[in-house]
Amino acid sequence: MFDFEAALTALTDVGLTLLVLAIAVVLIEAVLYLVLVRWRKSRMALPFMLLAPGIIAILVLYGYPLLYEFNLSFTKMNIRNFVEPGLLGLTWEGTILEGTPLAAEEDIFVGLQNYIDVFTMPVLRQTSVYQLFLQTIIWTVVNVFFHVLLGIGLALLLNRKMRGRTFYRALLILPWAIPVVASLQIWRTEFNYEFGAVNQLLGLIGLGPVPWMSDPFWNFVAMILTNIWLGVPFMMVITLGGLQAISSEYYEAAEIDGATARQSFSKITLPLLRPVLIPAILLGTFLTFNNINVPFFINAQQLETSDILVSGVYRAGIQYTRFGFGAAFAFVVFGILLLFTIWYVRQTKVLKGAYAS
Amino acid sequence: MSNRLKVAALTAAFALGVGAVPALAQDDVSFELWTKEGEADGSLQWVQKLADDFMAANPNVTISVVQKEVGGSESLRQDFQLQSFAGNPPALLWTVADHIGPFTAADLLLPLDELVDNAAYVPGGVSAMQTPDGTTYGVPINVGNHLMLYYNKDMVAECPADSDALIEAAIANTDAEAGTFGLVYRQDESFWLVPFLGGFGGVVFAEDGVTPTLDTEAMASALKFMNDLEFVHGVMPVEADYQIADDLFKQGKAAMTINGDWTLGSYSELDFEIGVCPIPPMVGGENPKPYVAGNFFMVSKAVADDEALQGAVIDFIKYATSTDVQLAQLETLKRLPSNVEALSAPSITENPLLAGSAAAVQNGIPQPTNLEMRCVFDAMNVGVRANAASADADQVQLAADMQAAAEAGVAPGGECAPE
């Protein structure tokens, strides 16, 4: 039976939250108006006023948690030491107002020990960071390769004139439109050994059954298959947009010059898709590298051989309640992605177009 | 605001003669009750009914029942820890015994010795909620939570006498092509390993109660027995999580299942007649020894500062564990009461299913509730899953790996290290 009272309570809570946010935005804008328009008479008042709520939201929702986590990474906060870590191990909660000196209530500051442990101890029950890194590389490379390959292939097909093109486009974008959690729950069920659709379909062609959930290799394959299904529409839509921006005049000229279809693809299509594909591949790499949804749902038996770095961070920090260690581990993963980004940006000059005058 | 930021940073069959609900304090209070109970066996509905009845008798009290998982995602444990850290925990938990370890280690629970009469409850239930210094942090709702053998009497006439008879009965009822199996149980969780380990004479901890003893011949034998059921005798599905095992038995596609007493209520209402008995003794070994615990109320330390709230929470606990309510719970969920007076009722002693459950409890051993158990469960889970995944699993190596992982967890600096 529908619980109207509970629904009303929930809506009231949401409404109050939105009201508080709206009041906060009005106050911020009022202060900025008084300072920038009335007092400073700044020409930049409007841009600042438009950007201010977004900048403040980013600082609160991203900046503060990042600083908090960075501080946490130098502490041994875990279930035995479940206290407010303070700044670098110093806990002062309650002491400042009482006029007492800044003092450590409980010393949980461990310096760089968590960072050392990430590289010298198993980060999970039996798995080192090096094994997780290798699994993440394989996961990312295989996924992005198939995302790009299938995305370009399907985009080339859909870019041609054919009957039912709109229907096919809608069908292929469907994995993207379904809520990820819902589709992952369905995939997890379909990978069941005895009762899942995947093994039943394999049985029709004389293959299988495959232990998708319990065998380390096949569980990793199941994760990759699921993520390919989820990720191809993104790459296909991006590529399709790029293809439609290429003028048909290039192809007409190439045809007059006697170019083959393969030559047209390699000499016209691919080079002109590059400005679209390179940022898309970078984004796709980050999304795949940081994808916790697929390993979390498809690795239902929590096999450490199916974990990647981000699911390992979740497991180490939250599931195993090693909050300080998990924070250090998270920053190590962040460092790996940062180094990759710098290398990729330099190699591909992907930002050159954006900042060139 | 800062509390929310911290969270952002870290990331019932019912109504059977329930007695009159006492009216209590008059201050308006509201609190959340997080429960691990689910809808499938009617237990979540039972919790909600208790809350509704209590609120009807106490219009000043509002109880919001929230369902949280204890298996799989373990959202109850993890969320309670994070919410407590953020300063906004639920006031009351209805959960399993093993949470007492991490929650008391983190100092998240309210001591209850001066608020509840421990003498009203079975001693084993009370002791499961006590820390080594004798402080009580929980109230037993029911005793048990133990694994036992359920069998479909249309397929298996009587409880197998020993493990050989169990295998024989399972083989006779297995037709993998038709999708029927002789035996099913949850294959990805070490709670199901513990009885077999005990059946081969193994224990999880040494006598000191904290040193893991997993790298033993008994562990390798227990893992081998479980692996053989799946790959040598072929009487089990290759991959069965809790839901699949439960569904196969309920649908009459599995002759026997090993499951906890928490399913006795729903299984006794199936279209076929069931039998219940302890897991049969291992040939050449002993009786399998499942962990015995139960479900418990635990109170957040956060209610200590609010007298009216604390009073309402304690009054609800007393109501939910009163004799009449416990007997109604027995009727509804078929769970053995924790209330001493209710436990001696004829409705228990004269019921064959409950008598079978009580016999299974006799074979059980108390589930350790210290923090070390958490790491040992996690370590054993890795081995149990690897063992269930392959006919070629090396049980001796798996036992050694489990031990190494468990030792790392309880070693100084490990997340389950003793204080």
PDB file of N, CA, C and O in Angstrom, chain A residues 158-201:
ATOM      1  N   LEU A 158      25.686   3.378 -39.012  1.00  0.00           N
ATOM      2  CA  LEU A 158      24.508   4.225 -38.814  1.00  0.00           C
ATOM      3  C   LEU A 158      24.609   5.540 -39.572  1.00  0.00           C
ATOM      4  O   LEU A 158      23.615   6.241 -39.734  1.00  0.00           O
ATOM      5  N   ASN A 159      25.806   5.882 -40.021  1.00  0.00           N
ATOM      6  CA  ASN A 159      25.981   7.132 -40.768  1.00  0.00           C
ATOM      7  C   ASN A 159      25.549   6.974 -42.229  1.00  0.00           C
ATOM      8  O   ASN A 159      25.444   7.949 -42.939  1.00  0.00           O
ATOM      9  N   ARG A 160      25.340   5.718 -42.622  1.00  0.00           N
ATOM     10  CA  ARG A 160      24.914   5.479 -44.006  1.00  0.00           C
ATOM     11  C   ARG A 160      23.395   5.577 -44.091  1.00  0.00           C
ATOM     12  O   ARG A 160      22.683   5.412 -43.104  1.00  0.00           O
ATOM     13  N   LYS A 161      22.931   5.883 -45.312  1.00  0.00           N
ATOM     14  CA  LYS A 161      21.486   5.961 -45.506  1.00  0.00           C
ATOM     15  C   LYS A 161      20.929   4.545 -45.535  1.00  0.00           C
ATOM     16  O   LYS A 161      21.393   3.702 -46.292  1.00  0.00           O
ATOM     17  N   MET A 162      19.997   4.272 -44.682  1.00  0.00           N
ATOM     18  CA  MET A 162      19.371   2.946 -44.646  1.00  0.00           C
ATOM     19  C   MET A 162      17.973   3.074 -44.047  1.00  0.00           C
ATOM     20  O   MET A 162      17.665   4.053 -43.362  1.00  0.00           O
ATOM     21  N   ARG A 163      17.151   2.067 -44.295  1.00  0.00           N
ATOM     22  CA  ARG A 163      15.791   2.087 -43.732  1.00  0.00           C
ATOM     23  C   ARG A 163      15.872   1.769 -42.240  1.00  0.00           C
ATOM     24  O   ARG A 163      16.656   0.931 -41.824  1.00  0.00           O
ATOM     25  N   GLY A 164      15.078   2.435 -41.463  1.00  0.00           N
ATOM     26  CA  GLY A 164      15.019   2.167 -40.024  1.00  0.00           C
ATOM     27  C   GLY A 164      16.213   2.661 -39.260  1.00  0.00           C
ATOM     28  O   GLY A 164      16.511   2.176 -38.159  1.00  0.00           O
ATOM     29  N   ARG A 165      16.936   3.657 -39.823  1.00  0.00           N
ATOM     30  CA  ARG A 165      18.157   4.131 -39.178  1.00  0.00           C
ATOM     31  C   ARG A 165      17.861   4.708 -37.782  1.00  0.00           C
ATOM     32  O   ARG A 165      18.587   4.454 -36.828  1.00  0.00           O
ATOM     33  N   THR A 166      16.774   5.458 -37.672  1.00  0.00           N
ATOM     34  CA  THR A 166      16.417   6.047 -36.376  1.00  0.00           C
ATOM     35  C   THR A 166      16.140   4.952 -35.347  1.00  0.00           C
ATOM     36  O   THR A 166      16.535   5.055 -34.182  1.00  0.00           O
ATOM     37  N   PHE A 167      15.461   3.884 -35.808  1.00  0.00           N
ATOM     38  CA  PHE A 167      15.157   2.768 -34.894  1.00  0.00           C
ATOM     39  C   PHE A 167      16.448   2.117 -34.400  1.00  0.00           C
ATOM     40  O   PHE A 167      16.611   1.858 -33.211  1.00  0.00           O
ATOM     41  N   TYR A 168      17.370   1.870 -35.323  1.00  0.00           N
ATOM     42  CA  TYR A 168      18.636   1.240 -34.932  1.00  0.00           C
ATOM     43  C   TYR A 168      19.427   2.120 -33.973  1.00  0.00           C
ATOM     44  O   TYR A 168      20.029   1.648 -33.023  1.00  0.00           O
ATOM     45  N   ARG A 169      19.404   3.421 -34.249  1.00  0.00           N
ATOM     46  CA  ARG A 169      20.126   4.342 -33.361  1.00  0.00           C
ATOM     47  C   ARG A 169      19.548   4.262 -31.950  1.00  0.00           C
ATOM     48  O   ARG A 169      20.286   4.176 -30.959  1.00  0.00           O
ATOM     49  N   ALA A 170      18.222   4.308 -31.871  1.00  0.00           N
ATOM     50  CA  ALA A 170      17.573   4.245 -30.554  1.00  0.00           C
ATOM     51  C   ALA A 170      17.913   2.933 -29.852  1.00  0.00           C
ATOM     52  O   ALA A 170      18.202   2.907 -28.654  1.00  0.00           O
ATOM     53  N   LEU A 171      17.919   1.848 -30.631  1.00  0.00           N
ATOM     54  CA  LEU A 171      18.195   0.519 -30.058  1.00  0.00           C
ATOM     55  C   LEU A 171      19.610   0.457 -29.496  1.00  0.00           C
ATOM     56  O   LEU A 171      19.846  -0.072 -28.405  1.00  0.00           O
ATOM     57  N   LEU A 172      20.551   1.026 -30.244  1.00  0.00           N
ATOM     58  CA  LEU A 172      21.948   0.944 -29.835  1.00  0.00           C
ATOM     59  C   LEU A 172      22.271   1.886 -28.678  1.00  0.00           C
ATOM     60  O   LEU A 172      23.246   1.671 -27.952  1.00  0.00           O
ATOM     61  N   ILE A 173      21.461   2.916 -28.511  1.00  0.00           N
ATOM     62  CA  ILE A 173      21.697   3.851 -27.406  1.00  0.00           C
ATOM     63  C   ILE A 173      21.021   3.346 -26.122  1.00  0.00           C
ATOM     64  O   ILE A 173      21.317   3.812 -25.023  1.00  0.00           O
ATOM     65  N   LEU A 174      20.166   2.334 -26.259  1.00  0.00           N
ATOM     66  CA  LEU A 174      19.403   1.818 -25.131  1.00  0.00           C
ATOM     67  C   LEU A 174      20.268   1.479 -23.906  1.00  0.00           C
ATOM     68  O   LEU A 174      19.907   1.850 -22.782  1.00  0.00           O
ATOM     69  N   PRO A 175      21.413   0.796 -24.070  1.00  0.00           N
ATOM     70  CA  PRO A 175      22.215   0.465 -22.875  1.00  0.00           C
ATOM     71  C   PRO A 175      22.621   1.696 -22.092  1.00  0.00           C
ATOM     72  O   PRO A 175      22.831   1.650 -20.890  1.00  0.00           O
ATOM     73  N   TRP A 176      22.741   2.808 -22.823  1.00  0.00           N
ATOM     74  CA  TRP A 176      23.145   4.056 -22.204  1.00  0.00           C
ATOM     75  C   TRP A 176      21.985   4.682 -21.450  1.00  0.00           C
ATOM     76  O   TRP A 176      22.168   5.391 -20.466  1.00  0.00           O
ATOM     77  N   ALA A 177      20.763   4.416 -21.937  1.00  0.00           N
ATOM     78  CA  ALA A 177      19.575   5.057 -21.382  1.00  0.00           C
ATOM     79  C   ALA A 177      19.063   4.343 -20.130  1.00  0.00           C
ATOM     80  O   ALA A 177      18.445   4.958 -19.272  1.00  0.00           O
ATOM     81  N   ILE A 178      19.322   3.041 -20.029  1.00  0.00           N
ATOM     82  CA  ILE A 178      18.850   2.288 -18.857  1.00  0.00           C
ATOM     83  C   ILE A 178      19.730   2.642 -17.657  1.00  0.00           C
ATOM     84  O   ILE A 178      20.951   2.716 -17.799  1.00  0.00           O
ATOM     85  N   PRO A 179      19.131   2.873 -16.488  1.00  0.00           N
ATOM     86  CA  PRO A 179      19.955   3.143 -15.295  1.00  0.00           C
ATOM     87  C   PRO A 179      20.993   2.037 -15.111  1.00  0.00           C
ATOM     88  O   PRO A 179      20.670   0.845 -15.194  1.00  0.00           O
ATOM     89  N   VAL A 180      22.234   2.447 -14.879  1.00  0.00           N
ATOM     90  CA  VAL A 180      23.340   1.484 -14.825  1.00  0.00           C
ATOM     91  C   VAL A 180      23.090   0.386 -13.785  1.00  0.00           C
ATOM     92  O   VAL A 180      23.311  -0.794 -14.041  1.00  0.00           O
ATOM     93  N   VAL A 181      22.611   0.780 -12.615  1.00  0.00           N
ATOM     94  CA  VAL A 181      22.401  -0.205 -11.542  1.00  0.00           C
ATOM     95  C   VAL A 181      21.383  -1.261 -11.991  1.00  0.00           C
ATOM     96  O   VAL A 181      21.570  -2.460 -11.743  1.00  0.00           O
ATOM     97  N   ALA A 182      20.321  -0.814 -12.669  1.00  0.00           N
ATOM     98  CA  ALA A 182      19.296  -1.764 -13.119  1.00  0.00           C
ATOM     99  C   ALA A 182      19.873  -2.734 -14.139  1.00  0.00           C
ATOM    100  O   ALA A 182      19.660  -3.959 -14.056  1.00  0.00           O
ATOM    101  N   SER A 183      20.615  -2.211 -15.112  1.00  0.00           N
ATOM    102  CA  SER A 183      21.147  -3.111 -16.137  1.00  0.00           C
ATOM    103  C   SER A 183      22.206  -4.048 -15.550  1.00  0.00           C
ATOM    104  O   SER A 183      22.301  -5.212 -15.943  1.00  0.00           O
ATOM    105  N   LEU A 184      22.960  -3.578 -14.557  1.00  0.00           N
ATOM    106  CA  LEU A 184      23.966  -4.450 -13.951  1.00  0.00           C
ATOM    107  C   LEU A 184      23.318  -5.565 -13.124  1.00  0.00           C
ATOM    108  O   LEU A 184      23.806  -6.702 -13.103  1.00  0.00           O
ATOM    109  N   GLN A 185      22.220  -5.250 -12.459  1.00  0.00           N
ATOM    110  CA  GLN A 185      21.500  -6.295 -11.713  1.00  0.00           C
ATOM    111  C   GLN A 185      21.007  -7.370 -12.678  1.00  0.00           C
ATOM    112  O   GLN A 185      21.061  -8.568 -12.390  1.00  0.00           O
ATOM    113  N   ILE A 186      20.517  -6.926 -13.843  1.00  0.00           N
ATOM    114  CA  ILE A 186      20.016  -7.881 -14.841  1.00  0.00           C
ATOM    115  C   ILE A 186      21.169  -8.730 -15.361  1.00  0.00           C
ATOM    116  O   ILE A 186      21.079  -9.952 -15.442  1.00  0.00           O
ATOM    117  N   TRP A 187      22.285  -8.075 -15.689  1.00  0.00           N
ATOM    118  CA  TRP A 187      23.438  -8.820 -16.208  1.00  0.00           C
ATOM    119  C   TRP A 187      23.940  -9.844 -15.191  1.00  0.00           C
ATOM    120  O   TRP A 187      24.297 -10.956 -15.532  1.00  0.00           O
ATOM    121  N   ARG A 188      23.972  -9.431 -13.907  1.00  0.00           N
ATOM    122  CA  ARG A 188      24.449 -10.351 -12.866  1.00  0.00           C
ATOM    123  C   ARG A 188      23.577 -11.614 -12.840  1.00  0.00           C
ATOM    124  O   ARG A 188      24.092 -12.727 -12.726  1.00  0.00           O
ATOM    125  N   THR A 189      22.277 -11.447 -12.966  1.00  0.00           N
ATOM    126  CA  THR A 189      21.370 -12.599 -12.972  1.00  0.00           C
ATOM    127  C   THR A 189      21.596 -13.445 -14.218  1.00  0.00           C
ATOM    128  O   THR A 189      21.599 -14.681 -14.148  1.00  0.00           O
ATOM    129  N   GLU A 190      21.786 -12.782 -15.350  1.00  0.00           N
ATOM    130  CA  GLU A 190      21.918 -13.527 -16.606  1.00  0.00           C
ATOM    131  C   GLU A 190      23.237 -14.293 -16.692  1.00  0.00           C
ATOM    132  O   GLU A 190      23.393 -15.165 -17.534  1.00  0.00           O
ATOM    133  N   PHE A 191      24.204 -13.959 -15.856  1.00  0.00           N
ATOM    134  CA  PHE A 191      25.475 -14.698 -15.857  1.00  0.00           C
ATOM    135  C   PHE A 191      25.446 -15.906 -14.913  1.00  0.00           C
ATOM    136  O   PHE A 191      26.457 -16.587 -14.766  1.00  0.00           O
ATOM    137  N   ASN A 192      24.295 -16.189 -14.302  1.00  0.00           N
ATOM    138  CA  ASN A 192      24.247 -17.353 -13.404  1.00  0.00           C
ATOM    139  C   ASN A 192      24.530 -18.643 -14.170  1.00  0.00           C
ATOM    140  O   ASN A 192      24.107 -18.802 -15.308  1.00  0.00           O
ATOM    141  N   TYR A 193      25.237 -19.544 -13.500  1.00  0.00           N
ATOM    142  CA  TYR A 193      25.696 -20.771 -14.168  1.00  0.00           C
ATOM    143  C   TYR A 193      24.544 -21.623 -14.705  1.00  0.00           C
ATOM    144  O   TYR A 193      24.514 -21.959 -15.884  1.00  0.00           O
ATOM    145  N   GLU A 194      23.601 -21.959 -13.827  1.00  0.00           N
ATOM    146  CA  GLU A 194      22.527 -22.871 -14.244  1.00  0.00           C
ATOM    147  C   GLU A 194      21.359 -22.169 -14.919  1.00  0.00           C
ATOM    148  O   GLU A 194      20.752 -22.693 -15.837  1.00  0.00           O
ATOM    149  N   PHE A 195      21.020 -20.979 -14.424  1.00  0.00           N
ATOM    150  CA  PHE A 195      19.747 -20.382 -14.804  1.00  0.00           C
ATOM    151  C   PHE A 195      19.878 -19.109 -15.630  1.00  0.00           C
ATOM    152  O   PHE A 195      18.879 -18.546 -16.060  1.00  0.00           O
ATOM    153  N   GLY A 196      21.103 -18.644 -15.863  1.00  0.00           N
ATOM    154  CA  GLY A 196      21.281 -17.395 -16.595  1.00  0.00           C
ATOM    155  C   GLY A 196      21.103 -17.561 -18.102  1.00  0.00           C
ATOM    156  O   GLY A 196      21.386 -18.619 -18.671  1.00  0.00           O
ATOM    157  N   ALA A 197      20.653 -16.478 -18.732  1.00  0.00           N
ATOM    158  CA  ALA A 197      20.387 -16.512 -20.173  1.00  0.00           C
ATOM    159  C   ALA A 197      21.675 -16.731 -20.973  1.00  0.00           C
ATOM    160  O   ALA A 197      21.648 -17.369 -22.031  1.00  0.00           O
ATOM    161  N   VAL A 198      22.798 -16.212 -20.486  1.00  0.00           N
ATOM    162  CA  VAL A 198      24.041 -16.312 -21.256  1.00  0.00           C
ATOM    163  C   VAL A 198      24.409 -17.788 -21.458  1.00  0.00           C
ATOM    164  O   VAL A 198      24.669 -18.231 -22.583  1.00  0.00           O
ATOM    165  N   ASN A 199      24.434 -18.553 -20.377  1.00  0.00           N
ATOM    166  CA  ASN A 199      24.787 -19.969 -20.500  1.00  0.00           C
ATOM    167  C   ASN A 199      23.726 -20.749 -21.274  1.00  0.00           C
ATOM    168  O   ASN A 199      24.049 -21.711 -21.985  1.00  0.00           O
ATOM    169  N   GLN A 200      22.474 -20.360 -21.154  1.00  0.00           N
ATOM    170  CA  GLN A 200      21.424 -21.063 -21.907  1.00  0.00           C
ATOM    171  C   GLN A 200      21.578 -20.812 -23.404  1.00  0.00           C
ATOM    172  O   GLN A 200      21.380 -21.709 -24.224  1.00  0.00           O
ATOM    173  N   LEU A 201      21.958 -19.576 -23.752  1.00  0.00           N
ATOM    174  CA  LEU A 201      22.193 -19.269 -25.170  1.00  0.00           C
ATOM    175  C   LEU A 201      23.433 -20.008 -25.679  1.00  0.00           C
ATOM    176  O   LEU A 201      23.438 -20.543 -26.791  1.00  0.00           O
TER     177      LEU A 201
END
